[in-house]
mmCIF file of C-alpha atoms and ligand atoms in Angstrom:
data_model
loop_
_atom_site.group_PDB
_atom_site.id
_atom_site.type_symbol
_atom_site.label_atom_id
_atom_site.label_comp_id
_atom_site.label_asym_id
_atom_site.label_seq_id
_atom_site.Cartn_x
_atom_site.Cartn_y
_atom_site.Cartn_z
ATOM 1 C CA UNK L 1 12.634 147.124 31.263
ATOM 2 C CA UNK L 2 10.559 144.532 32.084
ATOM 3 C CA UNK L 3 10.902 140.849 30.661
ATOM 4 C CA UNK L 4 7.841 138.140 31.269
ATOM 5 C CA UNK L 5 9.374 135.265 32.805
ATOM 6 C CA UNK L 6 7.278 133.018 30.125
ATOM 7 C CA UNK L 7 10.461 134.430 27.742
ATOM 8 C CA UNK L 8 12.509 132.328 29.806
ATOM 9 C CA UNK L 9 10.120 129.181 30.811
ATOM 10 C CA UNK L 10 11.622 127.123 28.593
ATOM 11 C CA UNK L 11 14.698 126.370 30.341
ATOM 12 C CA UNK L 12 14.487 124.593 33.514
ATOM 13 C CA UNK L 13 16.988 125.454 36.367
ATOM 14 C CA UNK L 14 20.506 125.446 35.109
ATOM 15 C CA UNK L 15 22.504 122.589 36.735
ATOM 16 C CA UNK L 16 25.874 123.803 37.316
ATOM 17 C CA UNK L 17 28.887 123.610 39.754
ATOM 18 C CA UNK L 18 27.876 124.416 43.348
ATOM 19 C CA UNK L 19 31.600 125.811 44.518
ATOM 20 C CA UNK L 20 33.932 128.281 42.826
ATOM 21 C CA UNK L 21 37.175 129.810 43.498
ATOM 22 C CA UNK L 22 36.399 133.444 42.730
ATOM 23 C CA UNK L 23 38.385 135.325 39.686
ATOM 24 C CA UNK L 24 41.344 137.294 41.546
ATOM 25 C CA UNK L 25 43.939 139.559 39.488
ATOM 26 C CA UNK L 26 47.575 138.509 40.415
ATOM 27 C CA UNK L 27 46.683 135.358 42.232
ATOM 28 C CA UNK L 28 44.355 132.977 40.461
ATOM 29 C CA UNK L 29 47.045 132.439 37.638
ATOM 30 C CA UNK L 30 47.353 129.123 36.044
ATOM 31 C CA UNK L 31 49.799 128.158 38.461
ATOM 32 C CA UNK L 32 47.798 128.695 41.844
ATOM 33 C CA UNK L 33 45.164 127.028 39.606
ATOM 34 C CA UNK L 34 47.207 123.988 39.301
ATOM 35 C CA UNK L 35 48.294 124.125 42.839
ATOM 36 C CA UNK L 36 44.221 124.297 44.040
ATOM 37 C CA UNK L 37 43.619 121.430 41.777
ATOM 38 C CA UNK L 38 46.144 118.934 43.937
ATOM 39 C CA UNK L 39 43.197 120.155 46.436
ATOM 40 C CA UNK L 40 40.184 119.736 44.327
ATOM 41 C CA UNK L 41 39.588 118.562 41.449
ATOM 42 C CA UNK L 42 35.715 119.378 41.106
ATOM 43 C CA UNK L 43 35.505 123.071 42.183
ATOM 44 C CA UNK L 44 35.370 125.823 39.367
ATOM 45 C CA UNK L 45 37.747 128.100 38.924
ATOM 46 C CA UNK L 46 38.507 131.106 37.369
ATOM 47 C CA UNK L 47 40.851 133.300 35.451
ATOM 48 C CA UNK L 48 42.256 136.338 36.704
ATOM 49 C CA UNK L 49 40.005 138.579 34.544
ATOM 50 C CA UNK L 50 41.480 139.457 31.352
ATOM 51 C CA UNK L 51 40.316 142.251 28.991
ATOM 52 C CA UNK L 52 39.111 142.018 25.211
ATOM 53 C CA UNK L 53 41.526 144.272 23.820
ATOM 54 C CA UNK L 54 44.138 141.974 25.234
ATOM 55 C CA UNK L 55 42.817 139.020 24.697
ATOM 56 C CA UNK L 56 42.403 140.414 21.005
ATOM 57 C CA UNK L 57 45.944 141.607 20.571
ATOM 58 C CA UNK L 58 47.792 140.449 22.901
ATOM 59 C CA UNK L 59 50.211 137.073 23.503
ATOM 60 C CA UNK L 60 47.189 134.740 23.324
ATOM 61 C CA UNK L 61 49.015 131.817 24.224
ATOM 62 C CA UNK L 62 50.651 133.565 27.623
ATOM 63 C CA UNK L 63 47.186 135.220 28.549
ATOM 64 C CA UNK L 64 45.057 132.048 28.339
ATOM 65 C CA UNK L 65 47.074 129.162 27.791
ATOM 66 C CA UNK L 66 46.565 126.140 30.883
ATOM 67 C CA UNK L 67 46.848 123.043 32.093
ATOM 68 C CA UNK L 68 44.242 120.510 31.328
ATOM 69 C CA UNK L 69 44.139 119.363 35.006
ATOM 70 C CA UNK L 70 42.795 123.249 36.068
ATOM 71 C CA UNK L 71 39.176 122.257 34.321
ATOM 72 C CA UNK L 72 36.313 122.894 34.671
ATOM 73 C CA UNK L 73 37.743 126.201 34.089
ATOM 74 C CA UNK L 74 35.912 129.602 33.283
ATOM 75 C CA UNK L 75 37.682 132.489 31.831
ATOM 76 C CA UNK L 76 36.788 135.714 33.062
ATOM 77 C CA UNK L 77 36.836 138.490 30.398
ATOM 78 C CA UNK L 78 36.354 142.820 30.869
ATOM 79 C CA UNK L 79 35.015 144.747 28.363
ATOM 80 C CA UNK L 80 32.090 146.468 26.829
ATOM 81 C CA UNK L 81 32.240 145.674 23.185
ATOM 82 C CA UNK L 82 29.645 143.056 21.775
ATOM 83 C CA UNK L 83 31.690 142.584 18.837
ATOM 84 C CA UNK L 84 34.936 142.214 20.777
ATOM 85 C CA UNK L 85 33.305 139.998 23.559
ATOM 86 C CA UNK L 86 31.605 137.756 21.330
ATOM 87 C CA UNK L 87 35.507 137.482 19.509
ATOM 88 C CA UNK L 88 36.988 136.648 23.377
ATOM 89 C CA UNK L 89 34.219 134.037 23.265
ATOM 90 C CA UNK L 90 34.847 132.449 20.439
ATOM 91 C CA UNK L 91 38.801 132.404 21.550
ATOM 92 C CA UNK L 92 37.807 131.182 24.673
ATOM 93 C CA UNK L 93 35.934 128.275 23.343
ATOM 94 C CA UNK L 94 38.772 127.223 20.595
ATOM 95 C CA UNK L 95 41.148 127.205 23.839
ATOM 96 C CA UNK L 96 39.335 124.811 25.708
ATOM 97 C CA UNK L 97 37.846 126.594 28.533
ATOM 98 C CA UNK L 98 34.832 125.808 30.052
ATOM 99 C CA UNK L 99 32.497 129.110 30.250
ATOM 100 C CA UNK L 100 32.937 132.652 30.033
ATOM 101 C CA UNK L 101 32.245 135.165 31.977
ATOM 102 C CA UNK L 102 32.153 138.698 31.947
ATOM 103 C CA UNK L 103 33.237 140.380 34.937
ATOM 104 C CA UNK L 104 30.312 143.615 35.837
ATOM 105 C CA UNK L 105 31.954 144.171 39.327
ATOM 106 C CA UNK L 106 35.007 145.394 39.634
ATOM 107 C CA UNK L 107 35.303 148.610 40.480
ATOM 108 C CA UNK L 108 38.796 150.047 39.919
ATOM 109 C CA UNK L 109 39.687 153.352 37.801
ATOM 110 C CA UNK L 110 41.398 151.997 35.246
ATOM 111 C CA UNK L 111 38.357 149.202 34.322
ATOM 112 C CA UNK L 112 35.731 152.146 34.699
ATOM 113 C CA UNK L 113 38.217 154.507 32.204
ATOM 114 C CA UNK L 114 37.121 151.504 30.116
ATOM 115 C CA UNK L 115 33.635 151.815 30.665
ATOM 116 C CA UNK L 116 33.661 148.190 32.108
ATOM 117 C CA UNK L 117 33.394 146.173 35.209
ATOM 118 C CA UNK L 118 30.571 147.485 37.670
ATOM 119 C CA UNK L 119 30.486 150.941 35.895
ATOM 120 C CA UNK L 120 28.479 148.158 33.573
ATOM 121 C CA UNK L 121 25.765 147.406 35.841
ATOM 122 C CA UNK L 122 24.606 151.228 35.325
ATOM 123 C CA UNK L 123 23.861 149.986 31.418
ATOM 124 C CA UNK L 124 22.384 146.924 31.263
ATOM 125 C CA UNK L 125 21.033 147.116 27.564
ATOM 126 C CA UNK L 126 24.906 146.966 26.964
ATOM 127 C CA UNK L 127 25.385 144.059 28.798
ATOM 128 C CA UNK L 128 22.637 142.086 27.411
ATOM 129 C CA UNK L 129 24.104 142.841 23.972
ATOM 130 C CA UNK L 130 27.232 141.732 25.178
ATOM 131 C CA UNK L 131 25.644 138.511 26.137
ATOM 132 C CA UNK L 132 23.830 138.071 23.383
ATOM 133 C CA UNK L 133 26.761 139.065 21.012
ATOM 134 C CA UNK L 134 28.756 136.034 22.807
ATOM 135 C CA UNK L 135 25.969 133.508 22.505
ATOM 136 C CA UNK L 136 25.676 133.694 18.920
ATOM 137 C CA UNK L 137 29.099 132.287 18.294
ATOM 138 C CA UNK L 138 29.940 130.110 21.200
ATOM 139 C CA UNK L 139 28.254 127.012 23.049
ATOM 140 C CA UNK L 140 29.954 127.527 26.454
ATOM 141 C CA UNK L 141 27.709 128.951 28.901
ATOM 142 C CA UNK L 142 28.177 132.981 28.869
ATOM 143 C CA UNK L 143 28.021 134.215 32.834
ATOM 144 C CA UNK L 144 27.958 137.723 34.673
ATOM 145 C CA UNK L 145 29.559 138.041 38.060
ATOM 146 C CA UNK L 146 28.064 141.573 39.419
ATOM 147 C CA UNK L 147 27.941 143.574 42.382
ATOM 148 C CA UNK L 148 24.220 143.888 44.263
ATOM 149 C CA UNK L 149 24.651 147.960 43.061
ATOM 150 C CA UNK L 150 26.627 150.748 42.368
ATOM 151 C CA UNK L 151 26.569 154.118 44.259
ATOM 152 C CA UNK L 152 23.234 154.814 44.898
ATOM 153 C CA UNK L 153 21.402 152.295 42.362
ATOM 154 C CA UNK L 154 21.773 149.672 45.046
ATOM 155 C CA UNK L 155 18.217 149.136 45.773
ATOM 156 C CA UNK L 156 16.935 145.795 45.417
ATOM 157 C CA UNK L 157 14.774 146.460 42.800
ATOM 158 C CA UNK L 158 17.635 148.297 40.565
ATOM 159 C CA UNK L 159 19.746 144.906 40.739
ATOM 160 C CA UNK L 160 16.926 142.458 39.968
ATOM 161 C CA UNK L 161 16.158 145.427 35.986
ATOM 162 C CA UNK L 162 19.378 144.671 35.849
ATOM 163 C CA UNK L 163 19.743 140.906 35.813
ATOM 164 C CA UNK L 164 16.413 140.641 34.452
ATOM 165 C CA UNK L 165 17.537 142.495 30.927
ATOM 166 C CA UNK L 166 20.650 140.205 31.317
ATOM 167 C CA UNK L 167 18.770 136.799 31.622
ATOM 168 C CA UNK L 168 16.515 138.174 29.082
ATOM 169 C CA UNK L 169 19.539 138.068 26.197
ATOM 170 C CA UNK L 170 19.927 134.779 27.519
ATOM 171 C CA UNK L 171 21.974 134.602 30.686
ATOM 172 C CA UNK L 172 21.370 132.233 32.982
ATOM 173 C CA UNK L 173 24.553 131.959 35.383
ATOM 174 C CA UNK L 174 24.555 135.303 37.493
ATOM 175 C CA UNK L 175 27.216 135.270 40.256
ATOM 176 C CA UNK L 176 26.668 138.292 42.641
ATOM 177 C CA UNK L 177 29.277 139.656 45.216
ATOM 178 C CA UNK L 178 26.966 140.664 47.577
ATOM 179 C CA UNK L 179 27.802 144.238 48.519
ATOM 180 C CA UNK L 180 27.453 147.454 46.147
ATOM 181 C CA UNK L 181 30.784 149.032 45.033
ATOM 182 C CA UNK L 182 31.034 152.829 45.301
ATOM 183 C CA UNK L 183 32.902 154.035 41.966
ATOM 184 C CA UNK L 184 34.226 157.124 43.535
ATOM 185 C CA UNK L 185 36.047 157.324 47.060
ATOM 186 C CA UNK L 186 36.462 153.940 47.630
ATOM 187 C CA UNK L 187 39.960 151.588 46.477
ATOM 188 C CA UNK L 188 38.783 148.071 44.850
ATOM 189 C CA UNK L 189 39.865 147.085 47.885
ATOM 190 C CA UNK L 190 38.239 148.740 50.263
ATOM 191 C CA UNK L 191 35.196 147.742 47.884
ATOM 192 C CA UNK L 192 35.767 144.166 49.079
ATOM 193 C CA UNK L 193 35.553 145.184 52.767
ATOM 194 C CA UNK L 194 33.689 148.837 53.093
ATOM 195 C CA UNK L 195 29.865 148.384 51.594
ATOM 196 C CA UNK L 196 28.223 146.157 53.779
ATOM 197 C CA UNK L 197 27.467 142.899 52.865
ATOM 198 C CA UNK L 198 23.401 142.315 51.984
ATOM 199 C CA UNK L 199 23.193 138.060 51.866
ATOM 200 C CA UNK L 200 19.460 138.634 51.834
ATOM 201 C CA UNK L 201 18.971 140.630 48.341
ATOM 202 C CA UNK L 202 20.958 137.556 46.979
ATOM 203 C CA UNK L 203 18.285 135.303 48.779
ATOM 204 C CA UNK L 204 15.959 137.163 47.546
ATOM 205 C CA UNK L 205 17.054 137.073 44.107
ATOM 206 C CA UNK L 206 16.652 133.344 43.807
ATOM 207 C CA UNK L 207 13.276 133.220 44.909
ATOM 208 C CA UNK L 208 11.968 135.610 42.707
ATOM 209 C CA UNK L 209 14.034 134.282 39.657
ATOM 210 C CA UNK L 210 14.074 130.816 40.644
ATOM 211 C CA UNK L 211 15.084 130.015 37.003
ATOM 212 C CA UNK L 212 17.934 131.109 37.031
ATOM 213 C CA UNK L 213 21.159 129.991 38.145
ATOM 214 C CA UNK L 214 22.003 132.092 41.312
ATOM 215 C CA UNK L 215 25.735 132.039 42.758
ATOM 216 C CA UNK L 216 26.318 133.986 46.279
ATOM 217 C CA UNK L 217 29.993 135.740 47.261
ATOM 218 C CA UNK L 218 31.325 137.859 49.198
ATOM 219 C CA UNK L 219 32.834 137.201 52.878
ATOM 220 C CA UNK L 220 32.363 133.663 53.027
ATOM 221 C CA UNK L 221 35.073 132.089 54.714
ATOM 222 C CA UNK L 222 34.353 128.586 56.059
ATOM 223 C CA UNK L 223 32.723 125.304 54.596
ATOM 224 C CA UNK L 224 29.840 125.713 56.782
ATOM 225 C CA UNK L 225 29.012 128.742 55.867
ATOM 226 C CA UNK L 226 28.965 127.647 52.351
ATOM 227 C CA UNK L 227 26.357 125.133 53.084
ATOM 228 C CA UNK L 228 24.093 127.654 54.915
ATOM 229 C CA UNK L 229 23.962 129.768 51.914
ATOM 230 C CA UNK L 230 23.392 126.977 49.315
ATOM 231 C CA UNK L 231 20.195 125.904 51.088
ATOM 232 C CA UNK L 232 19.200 129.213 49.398
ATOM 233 C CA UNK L 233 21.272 129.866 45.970
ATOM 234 C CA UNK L 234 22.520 127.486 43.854
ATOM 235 C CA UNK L 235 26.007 127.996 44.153
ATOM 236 C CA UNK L 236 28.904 129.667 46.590
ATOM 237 C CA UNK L 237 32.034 131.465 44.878
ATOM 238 C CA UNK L 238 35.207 131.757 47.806
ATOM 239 C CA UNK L 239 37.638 134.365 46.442
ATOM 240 C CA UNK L 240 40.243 135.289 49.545
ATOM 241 C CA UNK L 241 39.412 132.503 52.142
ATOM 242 C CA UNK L 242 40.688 130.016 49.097
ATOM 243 C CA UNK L 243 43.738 132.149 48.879
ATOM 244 C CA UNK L 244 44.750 132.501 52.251
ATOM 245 C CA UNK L 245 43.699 128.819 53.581
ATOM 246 C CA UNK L 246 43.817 126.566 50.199
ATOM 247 C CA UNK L 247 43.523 123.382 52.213
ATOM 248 C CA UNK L 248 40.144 124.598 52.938
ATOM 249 C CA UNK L 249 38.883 123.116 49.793
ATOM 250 C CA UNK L 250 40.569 119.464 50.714
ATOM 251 C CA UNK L 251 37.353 117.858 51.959
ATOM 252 C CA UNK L 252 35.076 119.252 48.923
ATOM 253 C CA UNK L 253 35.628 116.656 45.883
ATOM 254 C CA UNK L 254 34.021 113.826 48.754
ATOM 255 C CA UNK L 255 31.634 116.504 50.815
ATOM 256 C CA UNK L 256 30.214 118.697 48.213
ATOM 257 C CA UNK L 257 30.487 116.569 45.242
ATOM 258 C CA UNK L 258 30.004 112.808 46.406
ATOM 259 C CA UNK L 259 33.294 111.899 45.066
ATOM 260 C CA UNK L 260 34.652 108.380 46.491
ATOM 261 C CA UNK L 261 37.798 110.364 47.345
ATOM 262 C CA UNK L 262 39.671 111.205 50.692
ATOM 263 C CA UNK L 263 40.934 114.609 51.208
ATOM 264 C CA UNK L 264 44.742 114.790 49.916
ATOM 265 C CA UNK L 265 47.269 115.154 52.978
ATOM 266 C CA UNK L 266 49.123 118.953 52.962
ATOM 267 C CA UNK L 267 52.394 116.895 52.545
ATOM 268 C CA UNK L 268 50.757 114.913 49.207
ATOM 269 C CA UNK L 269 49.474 118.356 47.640
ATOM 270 C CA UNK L 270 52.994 119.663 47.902
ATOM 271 C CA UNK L 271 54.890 116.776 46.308
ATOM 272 C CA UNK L 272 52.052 116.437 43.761
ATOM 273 C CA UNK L 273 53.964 120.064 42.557
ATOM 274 C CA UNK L 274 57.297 118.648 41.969
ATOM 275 C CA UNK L 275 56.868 117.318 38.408
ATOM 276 C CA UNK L 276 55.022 120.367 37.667
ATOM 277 C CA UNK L 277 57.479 122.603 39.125
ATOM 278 C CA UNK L 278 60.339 120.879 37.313
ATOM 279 C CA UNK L 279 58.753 121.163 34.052
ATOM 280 C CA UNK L 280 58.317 125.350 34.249
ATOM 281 C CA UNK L 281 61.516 126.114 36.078
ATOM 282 C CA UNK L 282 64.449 127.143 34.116
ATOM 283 C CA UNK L 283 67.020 130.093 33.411
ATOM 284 C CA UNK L 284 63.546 132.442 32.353
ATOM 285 C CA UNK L 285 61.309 131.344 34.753
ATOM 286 C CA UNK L 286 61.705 131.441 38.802
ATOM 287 C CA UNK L 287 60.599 128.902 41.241
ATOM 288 C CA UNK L 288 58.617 131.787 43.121
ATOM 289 C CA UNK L 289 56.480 132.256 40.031
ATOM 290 C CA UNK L 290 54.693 129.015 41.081
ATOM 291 C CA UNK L 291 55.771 128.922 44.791
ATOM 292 C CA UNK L 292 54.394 132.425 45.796
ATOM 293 C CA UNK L 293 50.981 130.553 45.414
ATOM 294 C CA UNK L 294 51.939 128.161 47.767
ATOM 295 C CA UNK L 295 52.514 129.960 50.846
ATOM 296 C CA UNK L 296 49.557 129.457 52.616
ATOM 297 C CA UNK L 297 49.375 125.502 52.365
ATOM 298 C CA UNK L 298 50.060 124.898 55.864
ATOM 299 C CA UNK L 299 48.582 128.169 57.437
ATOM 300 C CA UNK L 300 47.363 127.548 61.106
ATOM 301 C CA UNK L 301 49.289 124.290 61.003
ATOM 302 C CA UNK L 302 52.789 124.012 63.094
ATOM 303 C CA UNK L 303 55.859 124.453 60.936
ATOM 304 C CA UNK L 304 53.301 126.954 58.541
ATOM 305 C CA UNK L 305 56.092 130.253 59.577
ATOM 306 C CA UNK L 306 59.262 128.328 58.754
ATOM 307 C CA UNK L 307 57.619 126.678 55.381
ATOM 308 C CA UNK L 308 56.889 130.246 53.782
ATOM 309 C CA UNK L 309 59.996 131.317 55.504
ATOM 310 C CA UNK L 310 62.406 128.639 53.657
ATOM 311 C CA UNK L 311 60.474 128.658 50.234
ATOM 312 C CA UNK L 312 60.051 133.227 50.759
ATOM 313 C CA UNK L 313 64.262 133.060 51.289
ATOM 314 C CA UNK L 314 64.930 130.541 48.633
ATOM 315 C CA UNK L 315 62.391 130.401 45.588
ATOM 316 C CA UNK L 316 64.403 133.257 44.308
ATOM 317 C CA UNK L 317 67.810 132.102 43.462
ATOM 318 C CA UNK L 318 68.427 131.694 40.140
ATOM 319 C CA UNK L 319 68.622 127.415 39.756
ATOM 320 C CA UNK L 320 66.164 127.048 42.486
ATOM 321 C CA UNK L 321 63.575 124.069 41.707
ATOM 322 C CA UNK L 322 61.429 121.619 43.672
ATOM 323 C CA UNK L 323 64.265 120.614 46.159
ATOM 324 C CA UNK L 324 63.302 123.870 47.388
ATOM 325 C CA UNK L 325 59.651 122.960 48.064
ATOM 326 C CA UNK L 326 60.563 119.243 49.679
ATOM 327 C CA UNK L 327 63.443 121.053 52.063
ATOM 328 C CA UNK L 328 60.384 123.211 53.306
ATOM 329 C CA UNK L 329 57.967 120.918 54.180
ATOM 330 C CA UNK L 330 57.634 120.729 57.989
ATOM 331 C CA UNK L 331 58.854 117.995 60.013
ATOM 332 C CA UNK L 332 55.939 116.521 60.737
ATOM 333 C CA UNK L 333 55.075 116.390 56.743
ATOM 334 C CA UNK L 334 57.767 115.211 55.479
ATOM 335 C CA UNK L 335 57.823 111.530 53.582
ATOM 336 C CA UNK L 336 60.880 108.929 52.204
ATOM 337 C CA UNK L 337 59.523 110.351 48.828
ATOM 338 C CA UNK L 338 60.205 113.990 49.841
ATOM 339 C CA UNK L 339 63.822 113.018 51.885
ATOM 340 C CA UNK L 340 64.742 110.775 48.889
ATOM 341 C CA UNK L 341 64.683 113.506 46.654
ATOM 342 C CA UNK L 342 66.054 116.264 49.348
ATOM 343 C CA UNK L 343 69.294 114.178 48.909
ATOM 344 C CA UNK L 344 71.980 115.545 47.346
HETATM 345 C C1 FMN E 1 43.449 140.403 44.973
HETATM 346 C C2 FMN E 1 42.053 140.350 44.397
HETATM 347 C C3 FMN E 1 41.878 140.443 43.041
HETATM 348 C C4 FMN E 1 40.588 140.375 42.489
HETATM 349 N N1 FMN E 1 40.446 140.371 41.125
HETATM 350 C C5 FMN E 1 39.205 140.171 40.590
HETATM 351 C C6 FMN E 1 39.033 139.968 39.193
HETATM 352 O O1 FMN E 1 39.989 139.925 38.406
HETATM 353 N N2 FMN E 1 37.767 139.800 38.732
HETATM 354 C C7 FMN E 1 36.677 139.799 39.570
HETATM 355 O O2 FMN E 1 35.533 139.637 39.111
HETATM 356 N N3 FMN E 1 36.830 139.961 40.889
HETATM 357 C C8 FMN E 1 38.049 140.113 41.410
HETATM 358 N N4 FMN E 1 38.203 140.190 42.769
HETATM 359 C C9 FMN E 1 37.002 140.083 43.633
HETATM 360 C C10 FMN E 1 36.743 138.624 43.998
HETATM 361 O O3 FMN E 1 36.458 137.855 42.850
HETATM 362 C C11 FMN E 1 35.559 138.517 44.974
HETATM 363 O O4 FMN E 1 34.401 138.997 44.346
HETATM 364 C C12 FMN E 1 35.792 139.316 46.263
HETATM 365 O O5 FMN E 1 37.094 139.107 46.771
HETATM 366 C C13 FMN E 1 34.759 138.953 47.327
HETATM 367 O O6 FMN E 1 34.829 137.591 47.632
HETATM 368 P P1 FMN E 1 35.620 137.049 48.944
HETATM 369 O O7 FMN E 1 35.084 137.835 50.120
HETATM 370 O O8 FMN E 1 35.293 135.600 49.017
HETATM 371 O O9 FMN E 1 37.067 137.327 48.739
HETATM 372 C C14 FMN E 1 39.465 140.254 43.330
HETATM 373 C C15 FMN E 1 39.656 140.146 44.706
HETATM 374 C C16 FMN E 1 40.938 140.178 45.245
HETATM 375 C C17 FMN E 1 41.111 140.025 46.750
#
């Protein structure tokens, strides 16, 4: 299908957020959300993706229920249903997020036995239904994050039919992990790592739909790199890098975003967690819960293997709280704040 791009001249280039934390099942929780926003405030970041049917039926306020300090905030949603999508984005709106986006690349068996993630990019009429189906009831931006192909429809020409039937239902946001996923053979992980990755169809992609609102991801694992790729896409989404070294993001609020801010010290981001820690702990909920996510805080700094050592050996007592956190923090980081309330 072809769409004229005089269907879509009426919007100019969608302004949006130039840096993203990508959507990552078991890590990007609310908590690690809050935790990346003592980093910065101005990224976007994402759910872990979340299906309809759950979002439909299940314990709404556990599944989507934040923080206000984790906006802007997109949730990510899976499914294949117009009429349940278009419900998700209604929810999503009354909750407060900040866009929604449906996720069109993930590759694992379970998502494909539900005929979603990238099994989607092989029907793109459903897709645009979907995103049409969500526009008519919501104001937040609707978004696709998609792989550059599946199997063997991974020539350039199959991924640009399919974002241009996307964008023609009114799309405008298209973030693209740039390697294909193979849906047999391959783990979702080894998806993330196997296919090579092809920067240049995503390059390409913005100049020949220079309308749209392109986002790049995949392997990107350094600021640098980040601004290399957004002299040609709009935007860069960081999925694992952010995981693994969350103090990479410390400079971005003053270098990305002009913010009249200096970068938070590793020592502030941690202490910034003790009211928030004390407020979730309790006889139902562990300390490692929110402390899991905080591993990496000082990785490649001295003291990093004895702060995930103390926190790894300790979070998990019942009674544990934010005492834990402050007796972790490496010599060098530590503060009268964070001895005061080490005391006893
Ligand atoms: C543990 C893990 C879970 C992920 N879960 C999701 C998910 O829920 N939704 C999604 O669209 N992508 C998911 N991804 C893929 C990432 O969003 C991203 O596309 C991928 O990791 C490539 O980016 P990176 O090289 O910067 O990590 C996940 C990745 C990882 C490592």
């Amino acid at each position: 299908m072809s769409v004229s791009f005089s269907d879509l001249s009426g919007s100019s280039v969608v302004t949006g957020n130039p840096l993203s934390i990508a959507p990552m099942m078991d890590r990007t929780d609310r908590h690690f959300r809050y935790f990346l926003r003592q980093i910065t405030r101005c990224t976007l970041l994402y759910t872990e993706m979340v299906t309809s049917a759950a979002i439909i039926h299940g314990d709404r306020d556990h599944l989507l229920g934040f923080s206000p300090e984790e906006k802007p905030l997109s949730l990510q949603v899976g499914g294949d249903d117009p009429a349940q999508l278009a419900q998700c984005a209604r929810i999503a709106e009354d909750f407060g997020y900040d866009e929604i986006n449906l996720n069109v690349g993930c590759p694992s068996d379970r998502v494909q036995s539900g005929n979603f993630g990238a099994c989607l990019m092989a029907q793109p009429e459903r897709v645009a239904e979907a995103v049409a189906a969500m526009q008519a009831v919501t104001r937040l931006p609707v978004t696709v994050k998609h792989r550059i192909g599946i199997d063997d429809r991974d020539r350039y020409e199959d991924m640009t039919a399919f974002v241009e039937t996307v964008a023609s239902a009114g799309c405008r946001h298209f973030t693209v992990h740039a390697r294909k996923a193979w849906l047999q053979g391959l783990s979702p992980k080894e998806n993330r790592d196997v296919p090579p990755l092809r920067y240049d169809d995503v390059y390409r992609l913005k100049q020949d739909f220079p309308h749209l609102f392109i986002e790049i991801n995949g392997g990107i694992t350094t600021l640098e790199q980040a601004r290399d790729h957004l002299q040609r896409v709009d935007a860069v989404m960081i999925g694992r890098a952010a995981y693994d070294h969350p103090f990479l993001f410390a400079t971005v609020d003053r270098d990305f975003y002009g913010q009249a801010v200096e970068p938070p010290t590793r020592q502030a981001v941690a202490e910034a967690m003790v009211p928030y820690i004390a407020r979730w702990v309790g006889p139902q909920f562990k300390l490692n819960r929110i402390s899991r996510h905080m591993l990496q805080l000082f990785n490649g700094q001295p003291g990093s293997r004895a702060w995930k050592r103390h926190i790894t050996e300790n979070a998990c007592r019942v009674g544990a709280g934010p005492e834990v956190i402050l007796a972790a923090l490496p010599e060098t980081a530590r503060s009268p704040f964070s001895l005061a309330l080490e005391a006893p």
